[in-house]
PDB file of C-alpha atoms in Angstrom:
ATOM      1  CA  MET A 266     153.475 115.396  38.413  1.00  0.00           C
ATOM      2  CA  LYS A 267     154.844 116.196  41.402  1.00  0.00           C
ATOM      3  CA  GLY A 268     154.726 113.689  44.316  1.00  0.00           C
ATOM      4  CA  LYS A 269     152.488 114.343  46.588  1.00  0.00           C
ATOM      5  CA  ALA A 270     149.845 114.827  43.708  1.00  0.00           C
ATOM      6  CA  LYS A 271     151.056 111.712  42.362  1.00  0.00           C
ATOM      7  CA  THR A 272     150.794 109.936  45.461  1.00  0.00           C
ATOM      8  CA  GLY A 273     147.533 111.398  45.831  1.00  0.00           C
ATOM      9  CA  LEU A 274     146.062 109.738  42.582  1.00  0.00           C
ATOM     10  CA  LEU A 275     147.066 106.359  43.459  1.00  0.00           C
ATOM     11  CA  VAL A 276     145.387 106.207  46.802  1.00  0.00           C
ATOM     12  CA  ALA A 277     142.535 107.553  45.453  1.00  0.00           C
ATOM     13  CA  ALA A 278     142.741 104.882  42.529  1.00  0.00           C
ATOM     14  CA  LEU A 279     143.212 102.375  45.397  1.00  0.00           C
ATOM     15  CA  LEU A 280     140.203 103.329  47.086  1.00  0.00           C
ATOM     16  CA  ILE A 281     137.517 103.476  44.542  1.00  0.00           C
ATOM     17  CA  THR A 282     138.939  99.959  43.574  1.00  0.00           C
ATOM     18  CA  ILE A 283     138.474  98.521  47.359  1.00  0.00           C
ATOM     19  CA  SER A 284     135.058  99.984  47.231  1.00  0.00           C
ATOM     20  CA  ALA A 285     134.081  98.716  43.995  1.00  0.00           C
ATOM     21  CA  THR A 286     135.478  94.845  44.779  1.00  0.00           C
ATOM     22  CA  ALA A 287     134.255  95.185  48.206  1.00  0.00           C
ATOM     23  CA  GLN A 288     131.359  92.580  48.807  1.00  0.00           C
ATOM     24  CA  PRO A 289     128.262  93.629  51.310  1.00  0.00           C
ATOM     25  CA  GLU A 290     127.586  91.849  54.164  1.00  0.00           C
ATOM     26  CA  VAL A 291     125.880  88.773  54.060  1.00  0.00           C
ATOM     27  CA  LEU A 292     122.910  89.299  56.930  1.00  0.00           C
ATOM     28  CA  HIS A 293     120.529  86.221  57.691  1.00  0.00           C
ATOM     29  CA  LYS A 294     122.255  83.190  56.808  1.00  0.00           C
ATOM     30  CA  SER A 295     122.541  80.772  59.465  1.00  0.00           C
ATOM     31  CA  THR A 296     126.013  78.592  59.440  1.00  0.00           C
ATOM     32  CA  LEU A 297     126.816  76.064  62.347  1.00  0.00           C
ATOM     33  CA  LEU A 298     128.853  77.860  65.233  1.00  0.00           C
ATOM     34  CA  THR A 299     129.203  74.328  67.307  1.00  0.00           C
ATOM     35  CA  PRO A 300     129.134  70.799  65.778  1.00  0.00           C
ATOM     36  CA  VAL A 301     125.951  69.053  65.932  1.00  0.00           C
ATOM     37  CA  ASN A 302     125.501  67.074  68.847  1.00  0.00           C
ATOM     38  CA  SER A 303     128.216  68.878  70.658  1.00  0.00           C
ATOM     39  CA  PHE A 304     125.159  69.706  73.522  1.00  0.00           C
ATOM     40  CA  THR A 305     121.961  67.792  74.411  1.00  0.00           C
ATOM     41  CA  SER A 306     119.229  67.853  73.027  1.00  0.00           C
ATOM     42  CA  GLY A 307     118.245  70.360  76.274  1.00  0.00           C
ATOM     43  CA  VAL A 308     120.495  72.716  74.841  1.00  0.00           C
ATOM     44  CA  GLU A 309     118.905  76.595  75.909  1.00  0.00           C
ATOM     45  CA  GLY A 310     119.648  79.772  77.594  1.00  0.00           C
ATOM     46  CA  PRO A 311     122.340  81.644  75.540  1.00  0.00           C
ATOM     47  CA  ALA A 312     123.634  84.625  76.823  1.00  0.00           C
ATOM     48  CA  VAL A 313     127.283  86.551  75.963  1.00  0.00           C
ATOM     49  CA  ASP A 314     129.473  87.975  78.282  1.00  0.00           C
ATOM     50  CA  SER A 315     130.976  91.489  77.727  1.00  0.00           C
ATOM     51  CA  LYS A 316     134.231  89.464  76.514  1.00  0.00           C
ATOM     52  CA  GLY A 317     132.077  87.538  73.881  1.00  0.00           C
ATOM     53  CA  ASN A 318     132.399  84.091  75.340  1.00  0.00           C
ATOM     54  CA  LEU A 319     128.647  82.627  74.928  1.00  0.00           C
ATOM     55  CA  TYR A 320     127.122  80.677  77.410  1.00  0.00           C
ATOM     56  CA  ALA A 321     124.681  77.730  76.881  1.00  0.00           C
ATOM     57  CA  VAL A 322     122.851  75.084  79.395  1.00  0.00           C
ATOM     58  CA  ASN A 323     123.704  71.084  78.645  1.00  0.00           C
ATOM     59  CA  TYR A 324     126.909  71.079  77.129  1.00  0.00           C
ATOM     60  CA  GLU A 325     127.649  67.510  76.560  1.00  0.00           C
ATOM     61  CA  ARG A 326     125.715  66.103  79.511  1.00  0.00           C
ATOM     62  CA  GLN A 327     122.438  67.644  81.409  1.00  0.00           C
ATOM     63  CA  GLY A 328     123.180  69.723  84.280  1.00  0.00           C
ATOM     64  CA  THR A 329     126.199  71.541  82.923  1.00  0.00           C
ATOM     65  CA  ILE A 330     126.689  75.330  81.629  1.00  0.00           C
ATOM     66  CA  GLY A 331     128.581  74.963  78.043  1.00  0.00           C
ATOM     67  CA  GLN A 332     131.368  77.940  77.275  1.00  0.00           C
ATOM     68  CA  VAL A 333     131.565  78.854  73.429  1.00  0.00           C
ATOM     69  CA  LYS A 334     134.850  81.151  73.187  1.00  0.00           C
ATOM     70  CA  PRO A 335     135.211  83.801  70.416  1.00  0.00           C
ATOM     71  CA  ASP A 336     137.184  81.452  68.467  1.00  0.00           C
ATOM     72  CA  GLY A 337     134.527  78.469  68.565  1.00  0.00           C
ATOM     73  CA  THR A 338     136.602  76.342  71.434  1.00  0.00           C
ATOM     74  CA  ALA A 339     133.889  75.227  73.658  1.00  0.00           C
ATOM     75  CA  THR A 340     134.033  73.386  76.813  1.00  0.00           C
ATOM     76  CA  VAL A 341     131.880  72.380  79.915  1.00  0.00           C
ATOM     77  CA  TRP A 342     132.102  75.483  81.652  1.00  0.00           C
ATOM     78  CA  LEU A 343     130.083  74.493  85.026  1.00  0.00           C
ATOM     79  CA  VAL A 344     128.695  71.758  86.509  1.00  0.00           C
ATOM     80  CA  LEU A 345     125.332  72.499  88.523  1.00  0.00           C
ATOM     81  CA  PRO A 346     124.540  70.825  92.047  1.00  0.00           C
ATOM     82  CA  GLU A 347     123.353  67.070  91.603  1.00  0.00           C
ATOM     83  CA  GLY A 348     119.811  67.197  90.133  1.00  0.00           C
ATOM     84  CA  SER A 349     119.884  70.335  88.943  1.00  0.00           C
ATOM     85  CA  ILE A 350     119.308  71.584  84.809  1.00  0.00           C
ATOM     86  CA  ALA A 351     119.089  74.734  83.658  1.00  0.00           C
ATOM     87  CA  ASN A 352     116.858  76.476  80.908  1.00  0.00           C
ATOM     88  CA  GLY A 353     117.475  80.232  80.649  1.00  0.00           C
ATOM     89  CA  ILE A 354     120.286  82.385  81.238  1.00  0.00           C
ATOM     90  CA  ARG A 355     120.852  85.823  81.779  1.00  0.00           C
ATOM     91  CA  ILE A 356     123.782  88.215  82.626  1.00  0.00           C
ATOM     92  CA  ASN A 357     123.033  91.319  84.983  1.00  0.00           C
ATOM     93  CA  SER A 358     125.056  94.403  85.430  1.00  0.00           C
ATOM     94  CA  LYS A 359     127.689  93.084  87.306  1.00  0.00           C
ATOM     95  CA  GLY A 360     128.497  90.413  85.062  1.00  0.00           C
ATOM     96  CA  GLN A 361     127.088  87.227  87.164  1.00  0.00           C
ATOM     97  CA  LEU A 362     125.200  84.871  84.978  1.00  0.00           C
ATOM     98  CA  VAL A 363     121.965  84.067  86.381  1.00  0.00           C
ATOM     99  CA  LEU A 364     120.784  80.603  85.571  1.00  0.00           C
ATOM    100  CA  ALA A 365     116.453  79.087  85.623  1.00  0.00           C
ATOM    101  CA  ASP A 366     116.826  75.845  87.517  1.00  0.00           C
ATOM    102  CA  TYR A 367     113.601  74.541  86.187  1.00  0.00           C
ATOM    103  CA  THR A 368     113.943  70.709  87.881  1.00  0.00           C
ATOM    104  CA  LYS A 369     114.597  72.497  91.829  1.00  0.00           C
ATOM    105  CA  HIS A 370     112.640  75.837  91.289  1.00  0.00           C
ATOM    106  CA  ASN A 371     115.527  77.822  91.928  1.00  0.00           C
ATOM    107  CA  VAL A 372     117.204  80.879  90.471  1.00  0.00           C
ATOM    108  CA  TRP A 373     121.003  80.577  90.922  1.00  0.00           C
ATOM    109  CA  LYS A 374     123.440  83.576  90.420  1.00  0.00           C
ATOM    110  CA  VAL A 375     127.229  82.642  89.153  1.00  0.00           C
ATOM    111  CA  ASP A 376     130.362  84.432  90.096  1.00  0.00           C
ATOM    112  CA  PRO A 377     132.170  84.382  86.396  1.00  0.00           C
ATOM    113  CA  ARG A 378     135.396  84.691  88.031  1.00  0.00           C
ATOM    114  CA  THR A 379     135.331  81.979  90.682  1.00  0.00           C
ATOM    115  CA  LYS A 380     132.696  80.174  89.170  1.00  0.00           C
ATOM    116  CA  LYS A 381     130.949  80.145  92.536  1.00  0.00           C
ATOM    117  CA  ILE A 382     127.369  79.298  92.523  1.00  0.00           C
ATOM    118  CA  SER A 383     124.553  80.907  94.904  1.00  0.00           C
ATOM    119  CA  LEU A 384     121.161  80.418  95.305  1.00  0.00           C
ATOM    120  CA  LEU A 385     119.168  83.578  94.452  1.00  0.00           C
ATOM    121  CA  ALA A 386     116.180  82.321  95.208  1.00  0.00           C
ATOM    122  CA  HIS A 387     113.863  79.376  95.853  1.00  0.00           C
ATOM    123  CA  GLU A 388     110.076  79.348  94.961  1.00  0.00           C
ATOM    124  CA  PRO A 389     108.369  76.430  95.699  1.00  0.00           C
ATOM    125  CA  ARG A 390     105.223  77.588  93.565  1.00  0.00           C
ATOM    126  CA  MET A 391     106.741  77.608  90.561  1.00  0.00           C
ATOM    127  CA  ASN A 392     106.052  74.816  87.836  1.00  0.00           C
ATOM    128  CA  GLN A 393     109.760  74.807  86.439  1.00  0.00           C
ATOM    129  CA  PRO A 394     111.319  78.456  85.552  1.00  0.00           C
ATOM    130  CA  ASN A 395     112.138  78.696  82.070  1.00  0.00           C
ATOM    131  CA  ASP A 396     113.214  81.333  80.083  1.00  0.00           C
ATOM    132  CA  LEU A 397     114.535  84.946  81.758  1.00  0.00           C
ATOM    133  CA  ALA A 398     114.510  88.324  80.882  1.00  0.00           C
ATOM    134  CA  ILE A 399     116.271  91.313  82.942  1.00  0.00           C
ATOM    135  CA  ASP A 400     116.076  94.824  83.302  1.00  0.00           C
ATOM    136  CA  ASN A 401     118.279  97.932  83.940  1.00  0.00           C
ATOM    137  CA  LYS A 402     117.900  97.620  87.657  1.00  0.00           C
ATOM    138  CA  ASP A 403     118.734  93.851  87.156  1.00  0.00           C
ATOM    139  CA  ARG A 404     115.207  92.660  87.634  1.00  0.00           C
ATOM    140  CA  ILE A 405     114.643  89.268  86.467  1.00  0.00           C
ATOM    141  CA  TYR A 406     111.454  88.265  84.657  1.00  0.00           C
ATOM    142  CA  ALA A 407     111.006  84.609  84.574  1.00  0.00           C
ATOM    143  CA  SER A 408     108.702  82.441  82.264  1.00  0.00           C
ATOM    144  CA  ASP A 409     107.014  79.557  84.387  1.00  0.00           C
ATOM    145  CA  PRO A 410     105.263  77.131  82.052  1.00  0.00           C
ATOM    146  CA  ASN A 411     102.882  74.034  82.974  1.00  0.00           C
ATOM    147  CA  TRP A 412     103.106  71.932  80.001  1.00  0.00           C
ATOM    148  CA  LYS A 413     100.751  69.480  80.918  1.00  0.00           C
ATOM    149  CA  ASN A 414      97.818  71.755  81.804  1.00  0.00           C
ATOM    150  CA  GLY A 415      98.402  74.389  78.915  1.00  0.00           C
ATOM    151  CA  THR A 416      99.212  77.414  81.878  1.00  0.00           C
ATOM    152  CA  GLY A 417     101.693  79.299  82.959  1.00  0.00           C
ATOM    153  CA  GLN A 418     102.597  81.866  85.184  1.00  0.00           C
ATOM    154  CA  LEU A 419     104.982  85.210  85.269  1.00  0.00           C
ATOM    155  CA  TRP A 420     107.382  86.068  87.899  1.00  0.00           C
ATOM    156  CA  ARG A 421     109.577  88.576  88.989  1.00  0.00           C
ATOM    157  CA  ILE A 422     112.911  88.255  90.984  1.00  0.00           C
ATOM    158  CA  ASP A 423     114.144  91.390  92.493  1.00  0.00           C
ATOM    159  CA  PRO A 424     117.896  91.328  92.787  1.00  0.00           C
ATOM    160  CA  ASN A 425     117.802  90.667  96.613  1.00  0.00           C
ATOM    161  CA  GLY A 426     116.064  87.016  95.882  1.00  0.00           C
ATOM    162  CA  THR A 427     112.174  88.382  96.854  1.00  0.00           C
ATOM    163  CA  THR A 428     109.645  87.023  94.065  1.00  0.00           C
ATOM    164  CA  HIS A 429     106.806  87.894  92.558  1.00  0.00           C
ATOM    165  CA  LEU A 430     103.966  86.650  91.068  1.00  0.00           C
ATOM    166  CA  LEU A 431     102.798  89.040  88.233  1.00  0.00           C
ATOM    167  CA  ASP A 432     100.160  87.512  86.250  1.00  0.00           C
ATOM    168  CA  THR A 433      98.674  83.461  85.563  1.00  0.00           C
ATOM    169  CA  MET A 434      98.095  83.113  81.505  1.00  0.00           C
ATOM    170  CA  GLY A 435      98.841  80.137  79.080  1.00  0.00           C
ATOM    171  CA  THR A 436     101.850  78.450  78.719  1.00  0.00           C
ATOM    172  CA  THR A 437     104.429  80.673  79.241  1.00  0.00           C
ATOM    173  CA  ASN A 438     107.534  80.497  77.663  1.00  0.00           C
ATOM    174  CA  GLY A 439     110.218  83.023  76.107  1.00  0.00           C
ATOM    175  CA  VAL A 440     110.197  86.511  77.579  1.00  0.00           C
ATOM    176  CA  GLU A 441     111.975  89.871  76.755  1.00  0.00           C
ATOM    177  CA  VAL A 442     112.293  93.345  78.373  1.00  0.00           C
ATOM    178  CA  SER A 443     112.428  96.240  75.785  1.00  0.00           C
ATOM    179  CA  PRO A 444     115.428  98.450  75.171  1.00  0.00           C
ATOM    180  CA  ASP A 445     113.652 101.755  77.070  1.00  0.00           C
ATOM    181  CA  ASN A 446     112.349  99.411  79.778  1.00  0.00           C
ATOM    182  CA  LYS A 447     109.183 100.563  79.070  1.00  0.00           C
ATOM    183  CA  LYS A 448     107.614  96.553  77.747  1.00  0.00           C
ATOM    184  CA  LEU A 449     107.785  93.032  78.856  1.00  0.00           C
ATOM    185  CA  TYR A 450     106.972  90.806  75.730  1.00  0.00           C
ATOM    186  CA  VAL A 451     105.486  87.177  77.231  1.00  0.00           C
ATOM    187  CA  GLY A 452     104.783  84.175  74.677  1.00  0.00           C
ATOM    188  CA  GLU A 453     102.864  81.212  75.005  1.00  0.00           C
ATOM    189  CA  SER A 454     103.597  78.275  73.290  1.00  0.00           C
ATOM    190  CA  LEU A 455     100.466  76.332  73.035  1.00  0.00           C
ATOM    191  CA  GLN A 456      98.651  79.352  72.286  1.00  0.00           C
ATOM    192  CA  ARG A 457     100.719  79.950  70.136  1.00  0.00           C
ATOM    193  CA  LYS A 458     100.523  84.075  71.281  1.00  0.00           C
ATOM    194  CA  ILE A 459     102.640  87.043  71.944  1.00  0.00           C
ATOM    195  CA  TRP A 460     101.549  89.534  75.056  1.00  0.00           C
ATOM    196  CA  VAL A 461     103.048  92.624  75.811  1.00  0.00           C
ATOM    197  CA  TYR A 462     102.709  94.605  79.177  1.00  0.00           C
ATOM    198  CA  ASP A 463     103.457  98.097  80.077  1.00  0.00           C
ATOM    199  CA  LEU A 464     106.538  97.659  82.368  1.00  0.00           C
ATOM    200  CA  ALA A 465     106.928 100.338  85.396  1.00  0.00           C
ATOM    201  CA  THR A 466     109.432 101.524  86.921  1.00  0.00           C
ATOM    202  CA  ASP A 467     108.789  99.763  89.932  1.00  0.00           C
ATOM    203  CA  GLY A 468     108.979  96.001  87.906  1.00  0.00           C
ATOM    204  CA  SER A 469     105.066  95.893  87.849  1.00  0.00           C
ATOM    205  CA  VAL A 470     103.241  95.311  84.979  1.00  0.00           C
ATOM    206  CA  LYS A 471     100.040  96.462  83.878  1.00  0.00           C
ATOM    207  CA  ASN A 472      98.249  96.851  80.468  1.00  0.00           C
ATOM    208  CA  LYS A 473      98.219  93.127  78.862  1.00  0.00           C
ATOM    209  CA  GLN A 474      97.493  93.299  74.998  1.00  0.00           C
ATOM    210  CA  LEU A 475      97.806  91.053  72.124  1.00  0.00           C
ATOM    211  CA  PHE A 476     101.002  91.582  70.703  1.00  0.00           C
ATOM    212  CA  TYR A 477     101.179  88.628  67.432  1.00  0.00           C
ATOM    213  CA  GLU A 478      99.391  85.767  66.984  1.00  0.00           C
ATOM    214  CA  PHE A 479     100.373  82.613  64.948  1.00  0.00           C
ATOM    215  CA  THR A 480      98.436  80.117  62.846  1.00  0.00           C
ATOM    216  CA  ASP A 481     101.072  77.211  63.035  1.00  0.00           C
ATOM    217  CA  HIS A 482     103.874  75.911  64.504  1.00  0.00           C
ATOM    218  CA  GLY A 483     105.496  76.868  68.124  1.00  0.00           C
ATOM    219  CA  LEU A 484     107.039  79.797  69.680  1.00  0.00           C
ATOM    220  CA  ASP A 485     110.148  79.694  71.911  1.00  0.00           C
ATOM    221  CA  GLY A 486     112.446  82.197  73.393  1.00  0.00           C
ATOM    222  CA  MET A 487     112.921  85.808  72.245  1.00  0.00           C
ATOM    223  CA  ARG A 488     114.915  88.869  72.134  1.00  0.00           C
ATOM    224  CA  CYS A 489     115.192  92.571  71.248  1.00  0.00           C
ATOM    225  CA  ASP A 490     117.518  94.386  69.064  1.00  0.00           C
ATOM    226  CA  GLN A 491     118.962  98.336  70.514  1.00  0.00           C
ATOM    227  CA  MET A 492     116.098  99.168  67.854  1.00  0.00           C
ATOM    228  CA  GLY A 493     113.281  97.296  69.597  1.00  0.00           C
ATOM    229  CA  ASN A 494     112.981  94.706  66.607  1.00  0.00           C
ATOM    230  CA  LEU A 495     112.135  91.270  68.709  1.00  0.00           C
ATOM    231  CA  TYR A 496     113.151  88.324  67.311  1.00  0.00           C
ATOM    232  CA  VAL A 497     111.266  85.029  68.356  1.00  0.00           C
ATOM    233  CA  THR A 498     112.216  81.597  67.397  1.00  0.00           C
ATOM    234  CA  ARG A 499     109.976  79.442  65.766  1.00  0.00           C
ATOM    235  CA  PHE A 500     110.186  75.995  67.500  1.00  0.00           C
ATOM    236  CA  GLY A 501     109.198  73.418  64.875  1.00  0.00           C
ATOM    237  CA  LYS A 502     109.450  75.736  61.902  1.00  0.00           C
ATOM    238  CA  GLY A 503     113.362  76.137  61.717  1.00  0.00           C
ATOM    239  CA  THR A 504     112.954  79.900  61.211  1.00  0.00           C
ATOM    240  CA  ILE A 505     113.672  83.081  63.091  1.00  0.00           C
ATOM    241  CA  LEU A 506     110.421  85.971  63.174  1.00  0.00           C
ATOM    242  CA  LEU A 507     111.818  89.427  63.476  1.00  0.00           C
ATOM    243  CA  LEU A 508     109.060  91.839  64.699  1.00  0.00           C
ATOM    244  CA  ALA A 509     108.733  95.689  64.731  1.00  0.00           C
ATOM    245  CA  PRO A 510     108.127  97.614  67.790  1.00  0.00           C
ATOM    246  CA  ASP A 511     104.700  97.811  66.564  1.00  0.00           C
ATOM    247  CA  GLY A 512     104.489  94.178  65.639  1.00  0.00           C
ATOM    248  CA  THR A 513     104.357  94.191  62.163  1.00  0.00           C
ATOM    249  CA  LYS A 514     106.246  91.523  60.382  1.00  0.00           C
ATOM    250  CA  LEU A 515     109.653  92.408  59.224  1.00  0.00           C
ATOM    251  CA  GLU A 516     110.965  88.973  57.863  1.00  0.00           C
ATOM    252  CA  GLU A 517     111.708  85.366  58.945  1.00  0.00           C
ATOM    253  CA  ILE A 518     115.233  84.097  58.776  1.00  0.00           C
ATOM    254  CA  THR A 519     115.470  80.463  57.620  1.00  0.00           C
ATOM    255  CA  LEU A 520     117.714  78.279  59.846  1.00  0.00           C
ATOM    256  CA  MET A 521     119.223  74.883  59.460  1.00  0.00           C
ATOM    257  CA  GLY A 522     117.779  73.136  61.990  1.00  0.00           C
ATOM    258  CA  LYS A 523     113.824  72.862  62.916  1.00  0.00           C
ATOM    259  CA  ARG A 524     113.543  73.071  66.345  1.00  0.00           C
ATOM    260  CA  PRO A 525     115.070  76.550  67.816  1.00  0.00           C
ATOM    261  CA  THR A 526     114.689  77.234  71.341  1.00  0.00           C
ATOM    262  CA  ASN A 527     116.333  80.481  71.998  1.00  0.00           C
ATOM    263  CA  ILE A 528     118.752  83.277  70.872  1.00  0.00           C
ATOM    264  CA  ALA A 529     121.007  85.934  72.302  1.00  0.00           C
ATOM    265  CA  PHE A 530     123.368  88.965  70.438  1.00  0.00           C
ATOM    266  CA  GLY A 531     127.110  89.007  70.691  1.00  0.00           C
ATOM    267  CA  GLY A 532     130.056  89.327  68.422  1.00  0.00           C
ATOM    268  CA  PRO A 533     132.819  92.372  68.775  1.00  0.00           C
ATOM    269  CA  ASP A 534     130.158  94.620  67.586  1.00  0.00           C
ATOM    270  CA  GLY A 535     126.860  92.768  68.787  1.00  0.00           C
ATOM    271  CA  ARG A 536     125.296  92.117  65.515  1.00  0.00           C
ATOM    272  CA  THR A 537     125.886  88.401  65.746  1.00  0.00           C
ATOM    273  CA  ALA A 538     122.612  86.211  66.521  1.00  0.00           C
ATOM    274  CA  TYR A 539     123.478  82.748  68.216  1.00  0.00           C
ATOM    275  CA  VAL A 540     120.335  80.339  68.359  1.00  0.00           C
ATOM    276  CA  THR A 541     120.186  77.275  70.457  1.00  0.00           C
ATOM    277  CA  MET A 542     118.666  73.837  68.299  1.00  0.00           C
ATOM    278  CA  GLN A 543     117.011  71.357  70.227  1.00  0.00           C
ATOM    279  CA  ASP A 544     116.765  68.818  66.981  1.00  0.00           C
ATOM    280  CA  GLN A 545     120.614  69.224  66.384  1.00  0.00           C
ATOM    281  CA  GLY A 546     122.016  69.768  69.892  1.00  0.00           C
ATOM    282  CA  ASN A 547     124.145  72.964  68.921  1.00  0.00           C
ATOM    283  CA  VAL A 548     124.563  76.451  68.164  1.00  0.00           C
ATOM    284  CA  GLU A 549     123.538  78.443  64.825  1.00  0.00           C
ATOM    285  CA  GLN A 550     124.625  81.731  64.212  1.00  0.00           C
ATOM    286  CA  PHE A 551     123.961  84.416  61.570  1.00  0.00           C
ATOM    287  CA  ARG A 552     124.527  88.247  61.238  1.00  0.00           C
ATOM    288  CA  VAL A 553     121.834  90.859  61.847  1.00  0.00           C
ATOM    289  CA  GLU A 554     121.593  94.888  61.325  1.00  0.00           C
ATOM    290  CA  PHE A 555     121.730  96.104  64.674  1.00  0.00           C
ATOM    291  CA  PRO A 556     123.305  95.140  67.907  1.00  0.00           C
ATOM    292  CA  GLY A 557     121.248  92.976  71.037  1.00  0.00           C
ATOM    293  CA  ARG A 558     119.584  94.839  73.286  1.00  0.00           C
ATOM    294  CA  GLU A 559     121.981  94.331  76.021  1.00  0.00           C
ATOM    295  CA  PHE A 560     125.006  94.949  74.182  1.00  0.00           C
ATOM    296  CA  LYS A 561     127.077  97.366  75.949  1.00  0.00           C
ATOM    297  CA  GLY A 562     129.747  98.220  72.967  1.00  0.00           C
ATOM    298  CA  GLY A 563     132.738  96.825  74.212  1.00  0.00           C
ATOM    299  CA  ASN A 564     133.957  92.679  75.459  1.00  0.00           C
ATOM    300  CA  LYS A 565     135.953  93.930  77.879  1.00  0.00           C
ATOM    301  CA  GLN A 566     135.221  91.805  81.056  1.00  0.00           C
ATOM    302  CA  THR A 567     137.597  88.614  81.861  1.00  0.00           C
ATOM    303  CA  SER A 568     135.945  85.274  82.844  1.00  0.00           C
ATOM    304  CA  LYS A 569     137.604  82.111  83.053  1.00  0.00           C
TER     305      LYS A 569
END
């Protein structure tokens, strides 16, 4: 047998062996990313920058923003002004972190390179800005619950800081924009409902419809993947419910803890889900089929 032919057969045999022994990727199996109690019970608002760094609120103590690097190293990345405690975090097209400060009725903007914090909006009419979503024009949508009264509001904050009350409803919590920027999802925790609006190009909403209703347990944050599937945290049940764009239940993913508060997507391919856990004071992670809605296909941005 000639040398080239023999080499070709050896390569082919090796590829067949590798193919036969390769194990399929395990999806939807949750593991610990950070140790239990590395965050406080106020852990919330996960968001991932383009370098793959994960941010979440209240690392080690209240009033901080923690950063978890891709290698798992976690630190206090930012300390907020005295009296401010954040909840939701989003990252805009400039790589700036946008924070919902629920104690001071503020929305902050943070430069990731200098860590300089500036006020994007202050709205005294807010109950407590909670979860955030962001569209393709850097407009922020904020849930604003009043837990005592079982009511809530839905706001839009434009890039220039102007605030717009979009709706009054039940106990607003999780909020998310669809991948095509044509739908806005809003969850009501105490009412156990998810609503969907038509989202116009000017950021206004209309045609509110019931998207999904639960019969038990609560719900908190939610995020879409790039296919438009909606991942919903089931607070108290310890699961993530996966819903198709038409509201069909696809799967329910079991977590290690029982009180997930929010979810974000990251990793080198955007297919790792990170879930903040109130009862454990930490972050869990699992792999999913499709990248998160906001994943841009590369981890290039630098931040301290």
